[in-house]
Amino acid sequence: MAQVSEKVMVELHNVDKSYGDNKVVKNLNLQIQEGEFLTMLGPSGCGKTTTLRMIAGFEDVTAGAVIIEGENVVNKPPYQRNVNTVFQNYALFPHMNVYDNIAFGLTEKKVNKEEIRQRVGEMLSLVQMDGYETRRPSQMSGGQKQRVAIARALVNRPKVLLLDEPLGALDLKLRKQMQVELKHLQRQLGITFVYVTHDQEESLTMSDRIAVMNNGVIEQIGPPDKIYNRPATKFVADFIGESNIFEASVVSINGDNLKVIFETGGAEVSASGFNQDEMVYISVRPEKLKCSIDAVPGFNLRGTVKEHIYVGSISKTIIELPNGQNLKMSLLTGTPLLPQGENVWVYWEKDDTVVLHTNEETLYNLIEQVPKIEVRV
Amino acid sequence: MNIHNKRLNKFLSAAFVTLIYIFLYLPIAIIVFFSFNSSKLNVVFQGFTLQWYGVMFQNGDLMSALKNTAIVAVSSVVISVFIGTLAAIGMFRYEFKGKSIVDSFLYIPIVIPEIVMGISLLAFYHILSISLGILTLILAHVTFSMPYVVVTVRSRLSGYDMSLEEAAMDLGATRMHTLTRITLPIIAPGILAGAMLALTLSLDDVIVSFFTTGVDSVTLPIYIFNKVKTGVSPDINALITVIILVTLLVMLLMRTFDARTSKKEQA
Ligand SMILES: Nc1ncnc2c1ncn2[C@@H]1O[C@H](COP(=O)(O)OP(=O)(O)O)[C@@H](O)[C@H]1O
Ligand SMILES: [Mg+2]
């Protein structure tokens, strides 16, 4: 099993990309280690594909450097970069059969026929497509085409494989299966993967590290558990998994204990590095939210049980707050549920929240309207 | 009553279709028929003979017209396919200022009356004092057939996925190899269709050729045209029969080739 080493394989250094006046990638800095599975995650249009295409060499950088194995490659065409790409639409050559598709890169490098035959054979076994040599792309399913596209890239033994939403066109079941296979393949071969997706669940299952992108900027980069449990910005908290987010104001600080108030009540959270009266976001995951019939010390947050949604192994309870905000709470299916319409107190463990700085100006007006609610202690 | 009506309808439509086909093919059939006529006149059939085919091949003017036609057709097809294909690829791939204007100017030779084109080319050659001959003829043919190549190649390109070229370059192919191994093979059916169109246009062009040819570069259509003014001779009948035969053969070849490529692509 390959390990992620300390050697930097790909580095983006202050990379900018503009189309006319439209800045789509802004001062991007990113280091990808050898053997790492790095995912670029973000909503559609945030600049993931553009970033990947700059690494592959299909797009020029407007400013900055793309460094592959210590060499700045911004002036090199795609065919001189030791990276290969798996395209979202597969981009298999329609006039060639599977064998010729996979052999393409090797014939370009003038590898001898015998070696080509052997390496294409190995690749076909690797992606479990033995016996498909003479099939044409139009004779295969989406999943099979994807395997061939992966084989066609891997046969060149690239140092880095770039994948742009490679599973985007597959149905859910096949997608899950391919996620596992791809991850396994990456571990087995020890190749650096740069993987682009807008599917946060996919990124959490596959990656060593996730770079969360928004509006051409990396908002946070880190391992999946860190991204999930310790989101650095409201965007990340919102985009990865589900979150209940409150816009709040810090009313008192006692060590790591903060008392905060928000429009619908108040709560206690534990966090450090915040100031008295500072505006913050409080983010609580649905599985961390709890409710009870009786009030809980430190919390003053009441809502009504609105509905229960059964989603397989877990059930979701929607609790409506007086201002109309819906809180999502998830429980293992089978846990006794509170009846609909019941008034409940909502709370959580102090350590189960994430507190984030906000831009104070934007929220100043909001807090003026917040009714002063006494925080019950 | 109703059934009667239906029968009548059926009969009428069959008769109508038959008439159309007679209208289309009777003149051709007559020519073929009279090419085997031993009489010199296209009026009465005197008896079967193949002598006109022999006469045809011994007619020096006719043979040199045939040679000129072949030279002009082949060179103009090669040139217009080369320029037209590159133009189509360029127009497909690149965005530039005034592209739509360049685009519409490309199609003007298709819609412009041939007579206008013939006269303008003649005037153009005259101004540049280029003497008329096989070269001017070839250039004229390139002018009117190239747009057709552009049109057919572009229609083939319209479904073309640019990421195929990126994939090729990603796998180490230079731009040149990407063109020869990916782009050209994929658009080959369009290029072939354009070439066939250019070929037919060149082979039977009279009007533009009439204005742009010199005395020593008479082509077959012009030769026939000149001959017909003094009455159709039986060796022309024979020649036309041969042309029809060749055309049918080429069509047959195209059909089988087409069927094979579309089968391949579907497969
Ligand atoms: N060739 C292009 N010309 C102009 N704008 C482009 C081009 N390619 C992408 N963009 C713009 O750049 C932004 C980022 O695109 P992209 O990198 O494809 O996003 P993502 O892959 O994250 O969905 C989008 O707003 C898109 O409209
Ligand atoms: Mg994209």
XYZ file of C-alpha atoms and ligand atoms in Angstrom:
672
model
C 0.000 0.000 0.000
C 1.379 3.337 -1.036
C 1.876 6.068 1.468
C 1.461 9.776 1.115
C 5.015 11.067 1.128
C 6.431 14.444 1.986
C 7.502 15.125 -1.576
C 5.445 17.839 -3.232
C 4.183 16.535 -6.579
C 2.061 19.413 -7.800
C 2.146 22.962 -6.575
C -0.020 25.892 -7.559
C 1.665 29.132 -6.621
C -0.361 32.374 -6.593
C -2.374 31.218 -9.571
C -4.869 33.613 -11.118
C -7.176 32.934 -14.020
C -9.427 35.453 -15.723
C -11.690 35.249 -18.735
C -11.890 38.881 -19.790
C -12.966 40.733 -16.673
C -14.273 37.587 -15.057
C -11.809 36.386 -12.403
C -12.572 32.705 -11.996
C -9.532 31.622 -9.965
C -8.037 34.019 -7.464
C -4.558 33.734 -6.013
C -4.733 30.009 -5.562
C -2.047 28.301 -3.506
C -2.034 24.562 -3.184
C 0.522 21.847 -2.551
C -0.263 18.258 -3.414
C 1.940 15.510 -1.992
C 3.188 12.496 -3.905
C 0.716 9.615 -3.616
C -1.980 11.818 -2.206
C -5.661 11.670 -3.093
C -6.637 15.316 -3.146
C -10.175 16.366 -3.932
C -11.219 19.794 -5.100
C -14.757 20.232 -3.909
C -17.095 23.110 -4.579
C -20.353 24.156 -6.173
C -20.761 24.322 -9.929
C -18.954 27.297 -11.430
C -16.492 27.825 -8.575
C -13.459 27.191 -10.798
C -12.603 23.529 -10.173
C -12.457 22.497 -13.801
C -10.486 25.592 -14.716
C -7.921 24.787 -12.020
C -7.604 21.208 -13.208
C -7.249 22.328 -16.813
C -4.441 24.670 -15.825
C -2.592 21.741 -14.271
C -3.174 19.620 -17.389
C -2.092 22.456 -19.675
C -5.359 23.046 -21.540
C -5.669 26.539 -20.101
C -2.962 29.151 -19.617
C -2.609 30.733 -16.220
C -3.245 34.476 -16.145
C -0.629 34.786 -13.407
C 1.287 32.483 -11.096
C 3.074 29.182 -11.469
C 2.088 25.561 -11.933
C 4.914 23.440 -10.594
C 5.014 19.727 -11.310
C 7.859 17.807 -9.664
C 9.694 21.004 -8.960
C 9.473 22.353 -12.492
C 7.367 25.308 -13.562
C 5.344 23.983 -16.501
C 3.210 27.013 -17.379
C 4.843 27.281 -20.790
C 4.646 23.595 -21.610
C 1.922 22.105 -23.819
C -0.217 19.248 -22.408
C 1.769 16.575 -24.232
C 4.945 17.551 -22.419
C 3.488 17.330 -18.918
C 3.737 14.108 -17.002
C 0.070 14.149 -16.015
C -2.950 12.460 -17.558
C -6.602 13.370 -17.416
C -9.833 11.424 -17.110
C -12.575 13.531 -18.636
C -16.120 13.754 -17.365
C -17.576 12.755 -20.730
C -14.855 10.053 -21.064
C -13.651 11.520 -24.414
C -12.940 8.063 -25.820
C -11.969 8.117 -29.484
C -15.117 6.950 -31.277
C -13.287 5.626 -34.336
C -11.022 3.331 -32.337
C -11.770 0.191 -30.396
C -10.926 -0.268 -26.727
C -7.475 -1.656 -27.446
C -6.460 1.218 -29.721
C -7.908 3.759 -27.311
C -5.813 2.448 -24.444
C -2.750 1.993 -26.658
C -2.958 5.559 -27.999
C -0.580 7.162 -25.521
C 1.963 4.374 -25.917
C 1.931 4.501 -29.715
C 2.518 8.238 -29.470
C 5.574 7.501 -27.349
C 6.688 4.901 -29.908
C 6.724 2.073 -27.407
C 7.293 -1.228 -29.235
C 4.308 -3.355 -30.200
C 5.052 -6.225 -27.844
C 5.297 -3.974 -24.822
C 2.131 -2.137 -25.845
C 0.241 -5.401 -26.042
C 1.448 -6.400 -22.625
C 0.729 -3.082 -20.940
C -2.719 -2.695 -22.490
C -3.500 -6.220 -21.296
C -2.401 -5.346 -17.768
C -4.573 -2.244 -17.788
C -7.607 -4.136 -19.016
C -7.225 -6.574 -16.131
C -6.672 -3.736 -13.709
C -9.995 -2.136 -14.610
C -11.675 -5.521 -15.043
C -12.346 -5.121 -18.748
C -10.554 -8.217 -20.091
C -12.035 -9.392 -23.363
C -13.328 -5.992 -24.403
C -10.370 -5.185 -26.717
C -12.369 -4.990 -29.923
C -15.416 -3.171 -28.578
C -16.073 0.335 -29.794
C -16.977 3.138 -27.368
C -20.531 3.206 -28.721
C -20.958 -0.439 -27.731
C -20.313 0.100 -24.040
C -22.211 1.355 -21.006
C -21.203 4.488 -19.130
C -19.436 2.533 -16.407
C -17.457 0.508 -18.925
C -16.447 3.620 -20.844
C -15.274 5.154 -17.612
C -13.076 2.139 -16.883
C -11.556 2.346 -20.348
C -10.946 6.078 -19.922
C -9.140 5.373 -16.651
C -7.107 2.580 -18.233
C -6.203 4.828 -21.167
C -4.795 7.407 -18.780
C -3.083 4.992 -16.386
C -1.306 2.971 -19.075
C 1.058 5.934 -19.500
C 2.130 5.556 -15.863
C 1.584 9.238 -15.098
C 2.923 10.771 -11.922
C -0.375 12.573 -11.474
C -3.863 11.625 -12.598
C -6.392 14.409 -12.957
C -10.043 13.426 -12.785
C -12.843 15.874 -13.546
C -16.101 14.590 -12.049
C -15.348 11.173 -13.527
C -18.396 9.540 -11.951
C -20.813 12.375 -12.623
C -22.720 10.593 -15.372
C -23.169 7.288 -13.559
C -26.180 6.177 -11.565
C -25.939 6.180 -7.799
C -25.229 2.505 -7.243
C -22.496 2.282 -9.879
C -21.098 5.537 -8.575
C -20.676 4.164 -5.072
C -19.051 1.041 -6.434
C -16.670 3.023 -8.658
C -15.765 5.295 -5.745
C -14.484 2.313 -3.832
C -12.689 0.902 -6.869
C -11.027 4.195 -7.732
C -9.837 4.682 -4.199
C -8.503 1.152 -4.135
C -6.749 1.683 -7.486
C -5.134 4.848 -6.256
C -3.816 3.161 -3.123
C -2.580 0.183 -5.108
C -0.698 2.249 -7.700
C 0.426 5.038 -5.411
C -0.316 7.659 -8.056
C -1.192 11.185 -7.011
C -4.880 11.796 -7.755
C -6.338 15.257 -8.171
C -10.048 14.657 -8.149
C -12.728 17.219 -8.902
C -16.281 16.830 -7.690
C -19.239 18.840 -6.487
C -20.478 15.895 -4.455
C -19.449 16.435 -0.841
C -20.288 12.897 0.190
C -18.030 11.526 -2.543
C -15.208 13.779 -1.410
C -15.557 12.665 2.195
C -15.373 8.953 1.345
C -12.454 9.083 -1.088
C -9.992 11.797 -0.183
C -6.837 12.096 1.858
C -7.394 15.832 1.816
C -10.187 18.031 0.532
C -9.742 21.544 -0.834
C -13.105 23.277 -0.560
C -13.448 25.913 -3.265
C -15.899 28.758 -3.508
C -15.850 31.611 -6.023
C -12.354 30.811 -7.233
C -10.866 30.687 -3.742
C -9.891 27.740 -1.546
C -11.839 28.326 1.661
C -10.390 25.398 3.551
C -8.058 22.518 2.950
C -7.652 19.498 5.176
C -8.507 15.866 5.816
C -12.199 14.912 5.546
C -12.830 14.580 9.296
C -11.294 17.979 9.936
C -13.336 19.562 7.160
C -16.486 17.948 8.485
C -15.994 18.515 12.179
C -14.042 21.766 12.121
C -15.252 23.791 9.134
C -13.318 27.033 8.908
C -15.984 29.153 7.263
C -19.750 29.345 7.124
C -19.601 28.266 3.481
C -17.711 25.092 4.355
C -20.045 24.325 7.263
C -23.001 24.763 4.959
C -21.613 22.953 1.931
C -20.192 19.853 3.621
C -22.929 17.803 5.170
C -25.871 19.503 6.798
C -25.612 22.226 9.383
C -27.912 24.272 11.534
C -26.470 27.757 11.449
C -27.313 30.611 13.826
C -26.183 34.179 13.459
C -25.297 35.094 17.004
C -23.634 37.640 19.248
C -21.200 36.847 22.061
C -22.613 38.216 25.316
C -20.122 36.855 27.803
C -16.884 34.937 27.917
C -15.679 32.707 30.677
C -12.514 30.908 29.644
C -13.521 28.690 26.744
C -17.194 29.106 27.572
C -19.097 31.595 25.455
C -22.632 32.693 26.080
C -24.264 33.731 22.839
C -27.648 35.078 21.912
C -29.413 34.974 18.607
C -32.785 35.927 17.198
C -34.639 32.988 18.665
C -32.863 32.572 21.980
C -29.521 31.902 23.531
C -27.044 29.128 24.127
C -23.679 28.144 25.538
C -20.840 27.051 23.318
C -17.203 26.337 23.873
C -14.686 28.140 21.724
C -11.694 30.396 22.050
C -10.368 33.423 20.237
C -13.553 35.442 20.238
C -14.338 38.820 21.748
C -17.161 40.201 23.805
C -20.008 41.466 21.561
C -18.466 39.887 18.499
C -20.847 38.620 15.820
C -20.386 34.934 15.143
C -21.935 32.015 13.329
C -22.826 29.001 15.422
C -22.999 25.791 13.414
C -24.419 22.570 14.810
C -24.647 19.288 12.888
C -28.095 17.613 12.802
C -26.726 14.537 14.602
C -25.466 16.749 17.450
C -28.754 18.516 18.013
C -30.864 17.284 20.894
C -34.240 18.204 22.305
C -36.134 17.642 25.476
C -39.499 18.397 27.031
C -37.754 20.063 29.971
C -35.537 23.114 29.810
C -31.790 22.520 29.787
C -29.443 24.800 31.755
C -27.507 27.213 29.530
C -29.947 27.017 26.645
C -32.947 29.105 25.793
C -34.124 27.818 22.462
C -37.697 26.639 21.954
C -39.323 25.148 18.913
C -42.168 22.975 17.695
C -41.743 19.489 16.283
C -42.898 20.003 12.705
C -42.347 16.665 11.009
C -40.371 13.449 10.914
C -38.678 12.272 7.753
C -37.601 8.677 7.445
C -34.396 8.277 5.425
C -33.373 4.685 5.953
C -30.964 4.107 8.798
C -31.624 7.548 10.248
C -34.722 9.648 10.744
C -34.801 13.402 10.547
C -36.892 15.580 12.760
C -37.632 19.119 11.671
C -38.066 21.580 14.507
C -39.512 24.957 13.656
C -38.333 27.989 15.631
C -40.617 30.981 16.319
C -38.938 33.001 13.534
C -39.674 30.287 10.995
C -36.138 28.838 10.854
C -36.202 25.078 10.500
C -33.683 23.076 12.511
C -32.713 19.626 11.302
C -32.108 16.933 13.875
C -31.146 13.409 12.906
C -31.597 10.314 15.033
C -30.967 6.650 14.456
C -34.173 5.097 13.217
C -35.857 3.339 16.115
C -35.094 6.028 18.665
C -38.415 7.118 20.182
C -39.669 10.255 18.420
C -41.448 13.206 19.994
C -44.993 13.704 18.785
C -45.608 16.257 16.053
C -46.727 19.656 17.319
C -44.977 19.213 20.666
C -43.128 22.221 22.063
C -39.562 21.274 22.907
C -36.347 22.771 24.237
C -33.446 22.460 21.833
C -29.868 22.049 23.095
C -26.506 20.480 22.354
C -23.243 19.601 24.044
C -21.050 22.662 24.338
C -18.199 20.969 22.478
C -20.375 19.895 19.583
C -20.566 23.271 17.936
C -18.390 25.201 15.566
C -18.106 28.932 16.146
C -17.025 31.069 13.210
C -16.035 34.689 12.832
C -18.291 36.788 10.625
C -17.958 40.028 8.836
C -19.382 42.327 11.525
C -20.803 45.021 9.267
C -23.116 42.700 7.426
C -24.712 41.528 10.621
C -24.826 44.755 12.541
C -28.253 45.696 11.312
C -29.605 42.282 11.955
C -28.687 42.267 15.622
C -30.470 45.540 16.158
C -33.702 43.790 15.385
C -33.054 40.834 17.651
C -35.480 40.944 20.569
C -33.637 40.904 23.833
C -34.333 37.532 25.263
C -33.195 36.682 28.687
C -30.739 33.854 28.695
C -31.832 31.241 31.205
C -29.024 29.824 33.187
C -68.532 3.350 -53.474
C -65.919 3.930 -50.864
C -63.867 0.967 -51.951
C -64.211 2.032 -55.526
C -62.844 5.464 -54.632
C -59.910 3.952 -52.841
C -59.016 1.846 -55.850
C -59.207 4.817 -58.091
C -56.951 6.750 -55.753
C -54.443 3.966 -55.736
C -54.492 3.719 -59.493
C -54.079 7.472 -59.920
C -51.151 7.736 -57.559
C -49.407 4.805 -59.225
C -49.961 6.390 -62.612
C -48.645 9.691 -61.346
C -45.458 8.169 -59.972
C -44.938 6.264 -63.214
C -45.293 9.465 -65.192
C -42.708 11.211 -63.025
C -40.217 8.428 -63.583
C -40.905 8.397 -67.333
C -40.385 12.163 -67.369
C -37.077 11.770 -65.503
C -35.613 8.809 -67.281
C -37.093 8.657 -70.791
C -34.675 11.228 -72.272
C -31.732 9.341 -70.842
C -33.090 6.041 -72.061
C -33.510 7.463 -75.566
C -29.902 8.613 -75.670
C -28.648 5.227 -74.512
C -30.927 3.537 -77.038
C -29.702 5.625 -79.966
C -26.055 5.115 -79.030
C -26.493 1.624 -80.450
C -28.212 2.903 -83.618
C -26.430 2.262 -86.886
C -28.109 5.328 -88.475
C -26.421 8.696 -88.045
C -29.729 10.343 -87.189
C -31.438 10.241 -83.812
C -34.800 9.659 -85.442
C -35.175 6.120 -86.645
C -33.565 2.992 -85.314
C -31.914 1.219 -88.209
C -30.057 -1.568 -86.519
C -27.822 -2.455 -83.574
C -24.143 -1.445 -83.689
C -21.239 -0.707 -81.346
C -19.337 1.289 -83.957
C -19.974 4.676 -82.293
C -18.071 3.555 -79.237
C -15.084 2.917 -81.477
C -15.530 6.251 -83.234
C -15.694 7.977 -79.880
C -12.341 6.628 -78.747
C -10.702 7.620 -82.021
C -11.976 11.196 -81.802
C -8.847 13.160 -80.815
C -10.706 16.321 -79.753
C -13.037 14.323 -77.596
C -10.214 12.413 -75.936
C -8.263 15.559 -75.177
C -11.448 17.111 -73.736
C -11.790 14.044 -71.554
C -8.181 14.405 -70.433
C -8.671 18.106 -69.628
C -11.827 17.341 -67.664
C -9.998 14.753 -65.609
C -7.063 17.079 -64.902
C -9.325 19.973 -63.918
C -11.603 17.785 -61.819
C -8.848 16.047 -59.894
C -6.784 19.188 -59.251
C -9.751 21.344 -58.293
C -11.102 18.651 -55.968
C -7.752 18.183 -54.274
C -7.228 21.915 -53.813
C -10.765 22.702 -52.686
C -10.852 19.760 -50.270
C -7.551 20.839 -48.762
C -8.482 24.512 -48.349
C -12.131 23.803 -47.537
C -11.369 21.286 -44.801
C -8.832 23.537 -43.115
C -11.243 26.475 -43.393
C -14.052 24.446 -41.853
C -11.872 23.292 -38.958
C -10.587 26.816 -38.373
C -14.067 28.314 -38.470
C -15.309 25.634 -36.094
C -12.509 25.974 -33.610
C -11.694 29.635 -33.336
C -13.731 32.632 -32.307
C -12.593 35.886 -33.872
C -13.924 39.305 -34.681
C -16.068 39.393 -37.804
C -16.395 35.612 -37.900
C -20.042 35.744 -38.925
C -19.203 38.054 -41.824
C -16.399 35.811 -43.049
C -18.813 32.948 -42.610
C -21.535 34.400 -44.801
C -19.066 35.454 -47.486
C -18.017 31.852 -47.713
C -21.482 30.836 -48.850
C -22.005 33.516 -51.460
C -20.409 31.474 -54.271
C -23.085 28.850 -53.610
C -26.020 31.157 -54.187
C -24.547 33.539 -56.759
C -25.740 32.855 -60.365
C -23.077 30.965 -62.267
C -23.153 33.392 -65.107
C -22.196 36.223 -62.752
C -19.353 34.198 -61.385
C -18.157 33.248 -64.850
C -18.125 36.804 -66.097
C -16.475 38.188 -62.966
C -13.753 35.562 -63.119
C -13.182 36.348 -66.768
C -12.900 40.046 -66.007
C -10.618 39.303 -63.087
C -8.248 37.197 -65.183
C -8.328 39.847 -67.867
C -7.370 42.630 -65.449
C -4.481 40.584 -64.125
C -3.709 39.650 -67.747
C -3.600 35.959 -66.966
C -4.113 34.084 -70.203
C -6.975 31.602 -70.125
C -6.069 27.965 -69.989
C -6.157 24.948 -67.764
C -4.831 26.904 -64.770
C -7.568 29.535 -64.856
C -10.074 26.764 -65.259
C -8.806 24.921 -62.201
C -8.861 28.098 -60.112
C -12.414 28.843 -61.245
C -13.546 25.356 -60.281
C -11.881 25.671 -56.890
C -13.791 28.922 -56.362
C -17.203 27.408 -56.793
C -16.616 23.989 -55.249
C -14.656 24.964 -52.147
C -17.695 26.402 -50.301
C -19.499 23.089 -50.712
C -16.592 21.312 -49.064
C -16.700 23.795 -46.194
C -20.433 23.205 -45.746
C -20.236 19.421 -45.677
C -17.183 19.309 -43.422
C -18.731 21.794 -41.023
C -21.916 19.829 -40.758
C -19.829 16.806 -39.842
C -17.915 18.875 -37.294
C -21.066 20.164 -35.619
C -21.283 17.046 -33.491
C -17.557 16.947 -32.848
C -16.389 16.907 -29.257
C -13.372 19.166 -28.783
C -12.349 17.288 -25.655
C -11.269 14.435 -27.948
C -8.416 16.628 -29.139
C -7.546 17.564 -25.594
C -7.568 13.890 -24.683
C -5.175 13.141 -27.544
C -2.777 15.893 -26.518
C -3.093 14.805 -22.919
C -1.918 11.362 -24.026
C 1.164 12.840 -25.648
C 0.033 13.576 -29.217
C 1.396 16.737 -30.808
C -1.009 19.072 -32.593
C -0.096 17.504 -35.927
C -0.716 13.963 -34.696
C -3.950 15.063 -33.085
C -5.086 16.316 -36.481
C -4.035 13.225 -38.402
C -4.988 10.551 -35.870
C -8.133 12.037 -34.330
C -9.703 14.984 -36.121
C -9.312 13.942 -39.744
C -10.416 10.313 -39.322
C -13.506 11.428 -37.430
C -14.546 14.013 -39.996
C -13.490 11.843 -42.973
C -17.077 11.071 -44.060
C -17.732 14.819 -44.303
C -14.558 15.368 -46.299
C -15.459 12.519 -48.645
C -18.968 13.875 -49.184
C -17.495 17.304 -49.917
C -15.013 15.782 -52.365
C -17.761 13.918 -54.213
C -19.830 17.080 -54.424
C -16.857 19.063 -55.718
C -16.126 16.326 -58.232
C -19.629 16.279 -59.697
C -19.743 20.063 -59.813
C -16.444 20.204 -61.658
C -17.233 17.361 -64.054
C -20.361 18.859 -65.535
C -19.765 22.579 -65.220
C -20.473 24.444 -68.432
C -21.162 28.073 -67.630
C -18.197 29.064 -65.487
C -15.892 26.877 -67.589
C -17.197 28.502 -70.748
C -15.918 31.883 -69.577
C -12.662 30.752 -68.046
C -11.318 28.167 -70.442
C -8.855 28.723 -73.247
C -8.807 27.129 -76.706
C -6.405 24.385 -75.692
C -8.223 23.458 -72.485
C -11.711 22.572 -73.650
C -13.455 20.255 -71.224
C -15.965 17.561 -71.992
C -19.144 19.484 -71.158
C -17.988 22.392 -73.289
C -16.986 20.092 -76.098
C -20.403 18.458 -76.041
C -22.089 21.834 -75.777
C -20.226 23.056 -78.866
C -20.915 19.859 -80.755
C -24.623 19.905 -80.005
C -24.968 23.292 -81.674
C -24.364 21.494 -84.947
C -26.539 18.515 -84.095
C -25.974 15.571 -81.774
C -23.757 13.008 -83.415
C -24.053 9.328 -82.430
C -20.565 9.199 -80.896
C -21.795 11.787 -78.365
C -24.619 9.413 -77.551
C -22.034 6.741 -76.916
C -19.986 9.071 -74.744
C -23.021 10.006 -72.679
C -23.885 6.363 -72.195
C -20.383 5.726 -70.904
C -20.681 8.706 -68.531
C -23.999 7.408 -67.198
C -22.446 4.001 -66.634
C -19.482 5.455 -64.761
C -21.778 7.644 -62.645
C -23.916 4.662 -61.699
C -20.829 2.691 -60.743
C -19.498 5.492 -58.562
C -22.891 5.860 -56.908
C -22.989 2.163 -56.169
C -19.522 2.301 -54.633
C -20.507 5.281 -52.494
C -23.617 3.513 -51.299
C -21.759 0.427 -50.153
C -19.051 2.553 -48.521
C -21.687 4.673 -46.752
C -23.529 1.625 -45.532
C -20.312 0.210 -44.172
C -19.190 3.355 -42.339
C -22.600 3.991 -40.792
C -22.720 0.380 -39.685
C -19.280 0.785 -38.140
C -20.283 3.942 -36.316
C -23.480 2.465 -35.007
C -21.786 -0.743 -33.988
N -13.658 29.218 -21.757
C -14.295 30.028 -20.879
N -14.589 31.310 -21.211
C -15.216 32.123 -20.337
N -15.576 31.776 -19.095
C -15.316 30.526 -18.691
C -14.663 29.579 -19.563
N -14.517 28.423 -18.893
C -15.073 28.621 -17.674
N -15.544 29.877 -17.539
C -16.176 30.441 -16.338
O -15.325 30.207 -15.248
C -16.070 29.886 -14.094
C -15.559 28.609 -13.511
O -15.827 27.545 -14.390
P -15.398 26.054 -14.072
O -13.960 26.022 -13.738
O -15.843 25.231 -15.212
O -16.260 25.712 -12.792
P -16.561 24.313 -12.098
O -15.772 23.252 -12.785
O -16.165 24.506 -10.685
O -18.032 24.087 -12.230
C -17.523 29.846 -14.513
O -18.129 31.020 -14.109
C -17.473 29.749 -16.006
O -18.566 30.426 -16.563
Mg -16.552 21.546 -13.864
